[in-house]
Short mmCIF file of N, CA and C in Angstrom, two decimals:
data_model
loop_
_atom_site.label_atom_id
_atom_site.label_comp_id
_atom_site.label_asym_id
_atom_site.label_seq_id
_atom_site.Cartn_x
_atom_site.Cartn_y
_atom_site.Cartn_z
N MET Q 340 -55.59 -30.85 -22.98
CA MET Q 340 -55.71 -30.31 -21.65
C MET Q 340 -54.63 -29.25 -21.47
N LEU Q 341 -55.04 -28.07 -21.15
CA LEU Q 341 -54.08 -26.99 -21.01
C LEU Q 341 -53.64 -26.77 -19.58
N ASP Q 342 -54.56 -26.92 -18.63
CA ASP Q 342 -54.17 -26.66 -17.26
C ASP Q 342 -55.14 -27.33 -16.30
N ILE Q 343 -54.64 -27.68 -15.15
CA ILE Q 343 -55.47 -28.20 -14.07
C ILE Q 343 -55.21 -27.30 -12.88
N LEU Q 344 -56.25 -26.74 -12.33
CA LEU Q 344 -56.10 -25.86 -11.19
C LEU Q 344 -57.19 -26.19 -10.18
N VAL Q 345 -56.78 -26.57 -9.00
CA VAL Q 345 -57.74 -26.88 -7.94
C VAL Q 345 -58.01 -25.59 -7.18
N GLN Q 346 -59.29 -25.30 -6.97
CA GLN Q 346 -59.65 -24.06 -6.30
C GLN Q 346 -60.71 -24.31 -5.24
N HIS Q 347 -60.68 -23.50 -4.20
CA HIS Q 347 -61.71 -23.57 -3.16
C HIS Q 347 -63.05 -23.09 -3.70
N ARG Q 348 -63.01 -21.99 -4.45
CA ARG Q 348 -64.23 -21.36 -4.92
C ARG Q 348 -64.23 -21.24 -6.43
N ARG Q 349 -65.41 -21.09 -6.98
CA ARG Q 349 -65.52 -20.90 -8.43
C ARG Q 349 -66.10 -19.51 -8.68
N THR Q 350 -65.49 -18.51 -8.11
CA THR Q 350 -65.96 -17.14 -8.22
C THR Q 350 -65.30 -16.45 -9.41
N LYS Q 351 -65.69 -15.19 -9.60
CA LYS Q 351 -65.11 -14.41 -10.68
C LYS Q 351 -63.60 -14.22 -10.46
N ALA Q 352 -63.20 -13.99 -9.23
CA ALA Q 352 -61.77 -13.81 -8.93
C ALA Q 352 -60.99 -15.09 -9.23
N ALA Q 353 -61.55 -16.24 -8.89
CA ALA Q 353 -60.88 -17.51 -9.17
C ALA Q 353 -60.78 -17.75 -10.67
N ALA Q 354 -61.85 -17.41 -11.40
CA ALA Q 354 -61.83 -17.57 -12.86
C ALA Q 354 -60.82 -16.62 -13.50
N ARG Q 355 -60.74 -15.40 -12.97
CA ARG Q 355 -59.77 -14.41 -13.49
C ARG Q 355 -58.35 -14.93 -13.27
N TYR Q 356 -58.08 -15.49 -12.09
CA TYR Q 356 -56.76 -16.06 -11.80
C TYR Q 356 -56.45 -17.22 -12.75
N PHE Q 357 -57.45 -18.07 -12.98
CA PHE Q 357 -57.27 -19.21 -13.88
C PHE Q 357 -56.92 -18.74 -15.30
N PHE Q 358 -57.67 -17.77 -15.82
CA PHE Q 358 -57.40 -17.27 -17.17
C PHE Q 358 -56.02 -16.65 -17.27
N ARG Q 359 -55.63 -15.87 -16.27
CA ARG Q 359 -54.30 -15.24 -16.31
C ARG Q 359 -53.20 -16.30 -16.27
N ARG Q 360 -53.38 -17.30 -15.41
CA ARG Q 360 -52.39 -18.37 -15.33
C ARG Q 360 -52.33 -19.14 -16.65
N LEU Q 361 -53.47 -19.38 -17.24
CA LEU Q 361 -53.53 -20.09 -18.51
C LEU Q 361 -52.83 -19.30 -19.61
N LEU Q 362 -53.08 -18.01 -19.70
CA LEU Q 362 -52.45 -17.17 -20.72
C LEU Q 362 -50.94 -17.10 -20.52
N LYS Q 363 -50.51 -17.02 -19.27
CA LYS Q 363 -49.07 -16.97 -18.99
C LYS Q 363 -48.40 -18.27 -19.41
N GLY Q 364 -49.11 -19.39 -19.23
CA GLY Q 364 -48.53 -20.69 -19.53
C GLY Q 364 -48.37 -20.96 -21.02
N ILE Q 365 -49.31 -20.47 -21.85
CA ILE Q 365 -49.22 -20.76 -23.28
C ILE Q 365 -48.45 -19.71 -24.04
N GLY Q 366 -48.33 -18.51 -23.50
CA GLY Q 366 -47.50 -17.49 -24.11
C GLY Q 366 -48.11 -16.80 -25.31
N ALA Q 367 -49.30 -17.18 -25.74
CA ALA Q 367 -49.96 -16.54 -26.86
C ALA Q 367 -51.44 -16.38 -26.53
N VAL Q 368 -52.10 -15.51 -27.25
CA VAL Q 368 -53.53 -15.31 -27.03
C VAL Q 368 -54.30 -16.31 -27.88
N PRO Q 369 -55.17 -17.11 -27.27
CA PRO Q 369 -55.91 -18.11 -28.05
C PRO Q 369 -56.97 -17.46 -28.93
N ARG Q 370 -57.40 -18.21 -29.93
CA ARG Q 370 -58.45 -17.72 -30.83
C ARG Q 370 -59.82 -17.87 -30.17
N VAL Q 371 -60.03 -18.99 -29.49
CA VAL Q 371 -61.31 -19.30 -28.85
C VAL Q 371 -61.05 -19.90 -27.48
N VAL Q 372 -61.90 -19.57 -26.52
CA VAL Q 372 -61.86 -20.19 -25.19
C VAL Q 372 -63.17 -20.91 -24.98
N VAL Q 373 -63.09 -22.20 -24.61
CA VAL Q 373 -64.27 -23.01 -24.37
C VAL Q 373 -64.31 -23.36 -22.88
N THR Q 374 -65.42 -23.03 -22.22
CA THR Q 374 -65.58 -23.34 -20.81
C THR Q 374 -66.94 -23.98 -20.59
N ASP Q 375 -67.18 -24.40 -19.33
CA ASP Q 375 -68.52 -24.86 -19.01
C ASP Q 375 -69.40 -23.62 -18.81
N LYS Q 376 -70.63 -23.83 -18.37
CA LYS Q 376 -71.57 -22.71 -18.32
C LYS Q 376 -71.50 -21.88 -17.04
N LEU Q 377 -70.47 -22.05 -16.26
CA LEU Q 377 -70.33 -21.27 -15.04
C LEU Q 377 -70.24 -19.78 -15.39
N ARG Q 378 -71.09 -18.98 -14.79
CA ARG Q 378 -71.17 -17.57 -15.16
C ARG Q 378 -69.93 -16.77 -14.78
N SER Q 379 -69.21 -17.22 -13.79
CA SER Q 379 -68.01 -16.47 -13.39
C SER Q 379 -66.95 -16.51 -14.49
N TYR Q 380 -66.93 -17.55 -15.31
CA TYR Q 380 -66.00 -17.59 -16.45
C TYR Q 380 -66.32 -16.49 -17.44
N ARG Q 381 -67.60 -16.28 -17.69
CA ARG Q 381 -68.01 -15.24 -18.64
C ARG Q 381 -67.59 -13.87 -18.14
N ALA Q 382 -67.81 -13.59 -16.86
CA ALA Q 382 -67.46 -12.29 -16.29
C ALA Q 382 -65.95 -12.07 -16.30
N ALA Q 383 -65.19 -13.09 -15.92
CA ALA Q 383 -63.73 -12.97 -15.91
C ALA Q 383 -63.18 -12.85 -17.33
N HIS Q 384 -63.79 -13.55 -18.26
CA HIS Q 384 -63.35 -13.49 -19.65
C HIS Q 384 -63.46 -12.08 -20.20
N ARG Q 385 -64.55 -11.40 -19.88
CA ARG Q 385 -64.74 -10.02 -20.36
C ARG Q 385 -63.64 -9.09 -19.85
N GLU Q 386 -63.13 -9.35 -18.65
CA GLU Q 386 -62.08 -8.51 -18.09
C GLU Q 386 -60.69 -8.86 -18.62
N VAL Q 387 -60.38 -10.15 -18.63
CA VAL Q 387 -59.01 -10.59 -18.91
C VAL Q 387 -58.69 -10.59 -20.40
N MET Q 388 -59.59 -11.12 -21.22
CA MET Q 388 -59.32 -11.21 -22.66
C MET Q 388 -60.59 -10.95 -23.46
N PRO Q 389 -61.00 -9.70 -23.54
CA PRO Q 389 -62.26 -9.37 -24.22
C PRO Q 389 -62.23 -9.60 -25.74
N SER Q 390 -61.05 -9.63 -26.34
CA SER Q 390 -60.98 -9.79 -27.80
C SER Q 390 -61.09 -11.25 -28.24
N VAL Q 391 -61.00 -12.19 -27.30
CA VAL Q 391 -61.04 -13.60 -27.62
C VAL Q 391 -62.48 -14.09 -27.59
N GLU Q 392 -62.84 -14.91 -28.57
CA GLU Q 392 -64.19 -15.47 -28.61
C GLU Q 392 -64.36 -16.46 -27.46
N HIS Q 393 -65.50 -16.38 -26.79
CA HIS Q 393 -65.77 -17.26 -25.64
C HIS Q 393 -66.99 -18.10 -25.96
N ARG Q 394 -66.84 -19.41 -25.90
CA ARG Q 394 -67.95 -20.33 -26.16
C ARG Q 394 -68.23 -21.12 -24.89
N SER Q 395 -69.48 -21.15 -24.50
CA SER Q 395 -69.86 -21.97 -23.35
C SER Q 395 -71.20 -22.62 -23.67
N HIS Q 396 -71.12 -23.76 -24.30
CA HIS Q 396 -72.30 -24.51 -24.68
C HIS Q 396 -72.20 -25.89 -24.05
N LYS Q 397 -73.32 -26.55 -23.92
CA LYS Q 397 -73.37 -27.83 -23.20
C LYS Q 397 -72.35 -28.86 -23.70
N GLY Q 398 -72.22 -29.04 -24.98
CA GLY Q 398 -71.36 -30.11 -25.50
C GLY Q 398 -69.97 -29.69 -25.89
N LEU Q 399 -69.69 -28.40 -25.95
CA LEU Q 399 -68.40 -27.93 -26.45
C LEU Q 399 -67.23 -28.28 -25.54
N ASN Q 400 -67.48 -28.41 -24.26
CA ASN Q 400 -66.40 -28.63 -23.31
C ASN Q 400 -66.09 -30.12 -23.11
N ASN Q 401 -66.75 -30.99 -23.86
CA ASN Q 401 -66.57 -32.43 -23.65
C ASN Q 401 -65.13 -32.89 -23.85
N ARG Q 402 -64.46 -32.34 -24.84
CA ARG Q 402 -63.09 -32.77 -25.10
C ARG Q 402 -62.18 -32.45 -23.92
N ALA Q 403 -62.34 -31.26 -23.36
CA ALA Q 403 -61.53 -30.89 -22.19
C ALA Q 403 -61.89 -31.74 -20.98
N GLU Q 404 -63.17 -31.96 -20.78
CA GLU Q 404 -63.58 -32.75 -19.62
C GLU Q 404 -63.11 -34.19 -19.74
N ASN Q 405 -63.13 -34.75 -20.94
CA ASN Q 405 -62.68 -36.12 -21.12
C ASN Q 405 -61.18 -36.25 -20.88
N SER Q 406 -60.42 -35.20 -21.21
CA SER Q 406 -58.98 -35.26 -20.96
C SER Q 406 -58.68 -35.23 -19.47
N HIS Q 407 -59.63 -34.73 -18.66
CA HIS Q 407 -59.43 -34.68 -17.21
C HIS Q 407 -59.88 -35.96 -16.51
N GLN Q 408 -60.49 -36.89 -17.24
CA GLN Q 408 -61.05 -38.07 -16.60
C GLN Q 408 -60.03 -38.87 -15.78
N PRO Q 409 -58.83 -39.16 -16.30
CA PRO Q 409 -57.87 -39.91 -15.47
C PRO Q 409 -57.55 -39.18 -14.16
N THR Q 410 -57.46 -37.86 -14.23
CA THR Q 410 -57.19 -37.08 -13.03
C THR Q 410 -58.34 -37.18 -12.06
N ARG Q 411 -59.55 -37.06 -12.57
CA ARG Q 411 -60.74 -37.14 -11.71
C ARG Q 411 -60.83 -38.52 -11.06
N GLN Q 412 -60.53 -39.58 -11.81
CA GLN Q 412 -60.56 -40.92 -11.24
C GLN Q 412 -59.53 -41.04 -10.12
N ARG Q 413 -58.37 -40.49 -10.35
CA ARG Q 413 -57.30 -40.56 -9.36
C ARG Q 413 -57.69 -39.77 -8.10
N GLU Q 414 -58.32 -38.61 -8.31
CA GLU Q 414 -58.78 -37.81 -7.17
C GLU Q 414 -59.79 -38.59 -6.34
N ARG Q 415 -60.74 -39.25 -7.03
CA ARG Q 415 -61.77 -40.02 -6.31
C ARG Q 415 -61.13 -41.17 -5.54
N ALA Q 416 -60.14 -41.82 -6.13
CA ALA Q 416 -59.51 -42.97 -5.47
C ALA Q 416 -58.74 -42.51 -4.22
N MET Q 417 -58.09 -41.35 -4.32
CA MET Q 417 -57.30 -40.88 -3.18
C MET Q 417 -58.17 -40.22 -2.14
N LYS Q 418 -59.22 -39.63 -2.54
CA LYS Q 418 -60.22 -38.94 -1.70
C LYS Q 418 -59.63 -38.15 -0.59
N GLY Q 419 -59.18 -37.61 -0.06
CA GLY Q 419 -58.79 -37.00 1.15
C GLY Q 419 -57.51 -36.24 1.05
N PHE Q 420 -57.38 -35.40 0.07
CA PHE Q 420 -56.23 -34.50 0.11
C PHE Q 420 -56.41 -33.61 1.33
N ARG Q 421 -55.36 -33.35 2.05
CA ARG Q 421 -55.48 -32.54 3.26
C ARG Q 421 -55.72 -31.07 2.95
N SER Q 422 -55.26 -30.63 1.80
CA SER Q 422 -55.45 -29.22 1.46
C SER Q 422 -55.47 -29.07 -0.05
N VAL Q 423 -55.89 -27.90 -0.49
CA VAL Q 423 -55.87 -27.59 -1.92
C VAL Q 423 -54.44 -27.60 -2.45
N GLY Q 424 -53.51 -27.12 -1.62
CA GLY Q 424 -52.10 -27.10 -2.02
C GLY Q 424 -51.56 -28.51 -2.24
N ALA Q 425 -51.93 -29.44 -1.38
CA ALA Q 425 -51.48 -30.83 -1.54
C ALA Q 425 -52.05 -31.43 -2.81
N ALA Q 426 -53.31 -31.16 -3.07
CA ALA Q 426 -53.93 -31.66 -4.30
C ALA Q 426 -53.25 -31.06 -5.53
N GLN Q 427 -52.95 -29.77 -5.49
CA GLN Q 427 -52.31 -29.12 -6.62
C GLN Q 427 -50.91 -29.67 -6.87
N ARG Q 428 -50.16 -29.91 -5.80
CA ARG Q 428 -48.81 -30.49 -5.96
C ARG Q 428 -48.89 -31.87 -6.58
N PHE Q 429 -49.84 -32.66 -6.12
CA PHE Q 429 -50.01 -34.00 -6.68
C PHE Q 429 -50.38 -33.93 -8.16
N LEU Q 430 -51.35 -33.08 -8.48
CA LEU Q 430 -51.84 -33.02 -9.86
C LEU Q 430 -50.78 -32.48 -10.81
N SER Q 431 -49.98 -31.54 -10.36
CA SER Q 431 -48.96 -30.99 -11.26
C SER Q 431 -47.92 -32.06 -11.61
N ALA Q 432 -47.60 -32.93 -10.66
CA ALA Q 432 -46.66 -34.02 -10.95
C ALA Q 432 -47.35 -35.13 -11.75
N PHE Q 433 -48.55 -35.47 -11.35
CA PHE Q 433 -49.28 -36.57 -11.97
C PHE Q 433 -49.59 -36.31 -13.44
N SER Q 434 -49.92 -35.04 -13.78
CA SER Q 434 -50.28 -34.73 -15.16
C SER Q 434 -49.09 -34.88 -16.10
N GLY Q 435 -47.87 -34.80 -15.59
CA GLY Q 435 -46.70 -35.00 -16.43
C GLY Q 435 -46.32 -36.46 -16.59
N ILE Q 436 -46.60 -37.27 -15.58
CA ILE Q 436 -46.21 -38.68 -15.58
C ILE Q 436 -47.28 -39.57 -16.21
N SER Q 437 -48.52 -39.24 -15.98
CA SER Q 437 -49.64 -40.08 -16.40
C SER Q 437 -49.63 -40.47 -17.88
N PRO Q 438 -49.37 -39.55 -18.82
CA PRO Q 438 -49.40 -39.95 -20.24
C PRO Q 438 -48.37 -41.01 -20.60
N HIS Q 439 -47.29 -41.10 -19.82
CA HIS Q 439 -46.25 -42.10 -20.09
C HIS Q 439 -46.83 -43.52 -19.98
N PHE Q 440 -47.77 -43.72 -19.08
CA PHE Q 440 -48.35 -45.04 -18.87
C PHE Q 440 -49.72 -45.20 -19.52
N ARG Q 441 -50.11 -44.27 -20.35
CA ARG Q 441 -51.41 -44.35 -21.02
C ARG Q 441 -51.23 -44.17 -22.54
N PRO Q 442 -50.66 -45.16 -23.20
CA PRO Q 442 -50.54 -45.04 -24.66
C PRO Q 442 -51.92 -45.13 -25.29
N HIS Q 443 -52.02 -44.74 -26.52
CA HIS Q 443 -53.31 -44.77 -27.21
C HIS Q 443 -53.64 -46.22 -27.57
N ARG Q 444 -54.20 -46.92 -26.60
CA ARG Q 444 -54.45 -48.36 -26.71
C ARG Q 444 -55.36 -48.70 -27.89
N HIS Q 445 -56.32 -47.84 -28.16
CA HIS Q 445 -57.26 -48.12 -29.22
C HIS Q 445 -56.62 -48.09 -30.61
N LEU Q 446 -55.41 -47.59 -30.71
CA LEU Q 446 -54.72 -47.51 -31.99
C LEU Q 446 -53.70 -48.64 -32.17
N MET Q 447 -53.61 -49.56 -31.20
CA MET Q 447 -52.57 -50.59 -31.23
C MET Q 447 -53.16 -51.99 -31.19
N THR Q 448 -52.39 -52.92 -31.71
CA THR Q 448 -52.76 -54.32 -31.52
C THR Q 448 -52.31 -54.72 -30.11
N ALA Q 449 -52.80 -55.86 -29.63
CA ALA Q 449 -52.45 -56.32 -28.28
C ALA Q 449 -50.94 -56.55 -28.18
N HIS Q 450 -50.35 -57.14 -29.21
CA HIS Q 450 -48.91 -57.41 -29.21
C HIS Q 450 -48.12 -56.11 -29.13
N ASP Q 451 -48.50 -55.12 -29.95
CA ASP Q 451 -47.80 -53.83 -29.93
C ASP Q 451 -47.96 -53.12 -28.59
N TYR Q 452 -49.16 -53.23 -28.01
CA TYR Q 452 -49.42 -52.60 -26.72
C TYR Q 452 -48.51 -53.20 -25.63
N ARG Q 453 -48.42 -54.53 -25.60
CA ARG Q 453 -47.57 -55.17 -24.60
C ARG Q 453 -46.11 -54.78 -24.79
N ALA Q 454 -45.67 -54.75 -26.03
CA ALA Q 454 -44.29 -54.36 -26.31
C ALA Q 454 -44.04 -52.90 -25.88
N GLU Q 455 -44.97 -52.03 -26.20
CA GLU Q 455 -44.85 -50.61 -25.84
C GLU Q 455 -44.81 -50.43 -24.32
N MET Q 456 -45.68 -51.13 -23.60
CA MET Q 456 -45.71 -51.00 -22.15
C MET Q 456 -44.45 -51.58 -21.51
N THR Q 457 -43.92 -52.66 -22.07
CA THR Q 457 -42.66 -53.21 -21.57
C THR Q 457 -41.55 -52.18 -21.71
N THR Q 458 -41.50 -51.53 -22.86
CA THR Q 458 -40.50 -50.48 -23.09
C THR Q 458 -40.68 -49.32 -22.13
N ARG Q 459 -41.93 -48.88 -21.96
CA ARG Q 459 -42.19 -47.74 -21.08
C ARG Q 459 -41.84 -48.05 -19.62
N PHE Q 460 -42.15 -49.26 -19.16
CA PHE Q 460 -41.81 -49.60 -17.79
C PHE Q 460 -40.30 -49.73 -17.62
N ALA Q 461 -39.60 -50.20 -18.64
CA ALA Q 461 -38.14 -50.27 -18.57
C ALA Q 461 -37.55 -48.86 -18.46
N ILE Q 462 -38.10 -47.93 -19.24
CA ILE Q 462 -37.64 -46.53 -19.16
C ILE Q 462 -37.92 -45.97 -17.77
N TRP Q 463 -39.11 -46.25 -17.24
CA TRP Q 463 -39.48 -45.75 -15.92
C TRP Q 463 -38.55 -46.31 -14.85
N ASP Q 464 -38.25 -47.60 -14.93
CA ASP Q 464 -37.32 -48.21 -13.97
C ASP Q 464 -35.95 -47.56 -14.05
N GLN Q 465 -35.50 -47.30 -15.27
CA GLN Q 465 -34.19 -46.68 -15.46
C GLN Q 465 -34.18 -45.26 -14.87
N VAL Q 466 -35.22 -44.50 -15.12
CA VAL Q 466 -35.29 -43.12 -14.62
C VAL Q 466 -35.35 -43.10 -13.09
N THR Q 467 -36.17 -43.96 -12.51
CA THR Q 467 -36.30 -43.95 -11.05
C THR Q 467 -35.05 -44.50 -10.37
N ARG Q 468 -34.37 -45.42 -11.02
CA ARG Q 468 -33.12 -45.93 -10.46
C ARG Q 468 -32.06 -44.84 -10.44
N VAL Q 469 -32.00 -44.05 -11.51
CA VAL Q 469 -31.04 -42.95 -11.58
C VAL Q 469 -31.34 -41.92 -10.49
N ALA Q 470 -32.62 -41.67 -10.26
CA ALA Q 470 -33.00 -40.69 -9.25
C ALA Q 470 -32.94 -41.25 -7.84
N GLY Q 471 -32.67 -42.55 -7.71
CA GLY Q 471 -32.58 -43.17 -6.39
C GLY Q 471 -33.94 -43.45 -5.79
N LEU Q 472 -34.96 -43.64 -6.63
CA LEU Q 472 -36.33 -43.85 -6.14
C LEU Q 472 -36.80 -45.27 -6.32
N SER Q 473 -35.94 -46.16 -6.74
CA SER Q 473 -36.37 -47.52 -7.04
C SER Q 473 -36.89 -48.22 -5.79
N SER Q 474 -38.00 -48.94 -5.95
CA SER Q 474 -38.59 -49.64 -4.81
C SER Q 474 -38.07 -51.07 -4.68
N THR Q 475 -37.38 -51.55 -5.71
CA THR Q 475 -36.83 -52.91 -5.64
C THR Q 475 -35.47 -52.86 -4.97
N PRO Q 476 -35.14 -53.83 -4.10
CA PRO Q 476 -33.85 -53.80 -3.38
C PRO Q 476 -32.68 -54.15 -4.26
#
């Protein structure tokens, strides 16, 4: 997952902004860009980075969409962001913290998973205590 950007519209201007923000964030020009079939991505791609190959096929974007699933679930659970800005602030923080609590469970035994999560929660408690955010008295 390279970027999460909440937008009011999915127009050519919004797609152009997304591509520019994405390019600024990675610092290099990608070899291939994979998007969904939204036509505004194709139009913006021609303007922003015409030398990069653009693929938009039904199944190609699955990897990116699957990486967004935890975010989408969280958005559905919270339902009611008051504004796009509030949603963006939440997502920018959440995308950095979320992987800490989502180890690759399918690669671990139950014992290793429990040990790993105990360690991660201890680290989280230590970090939040240092920042003065601890919820325990």
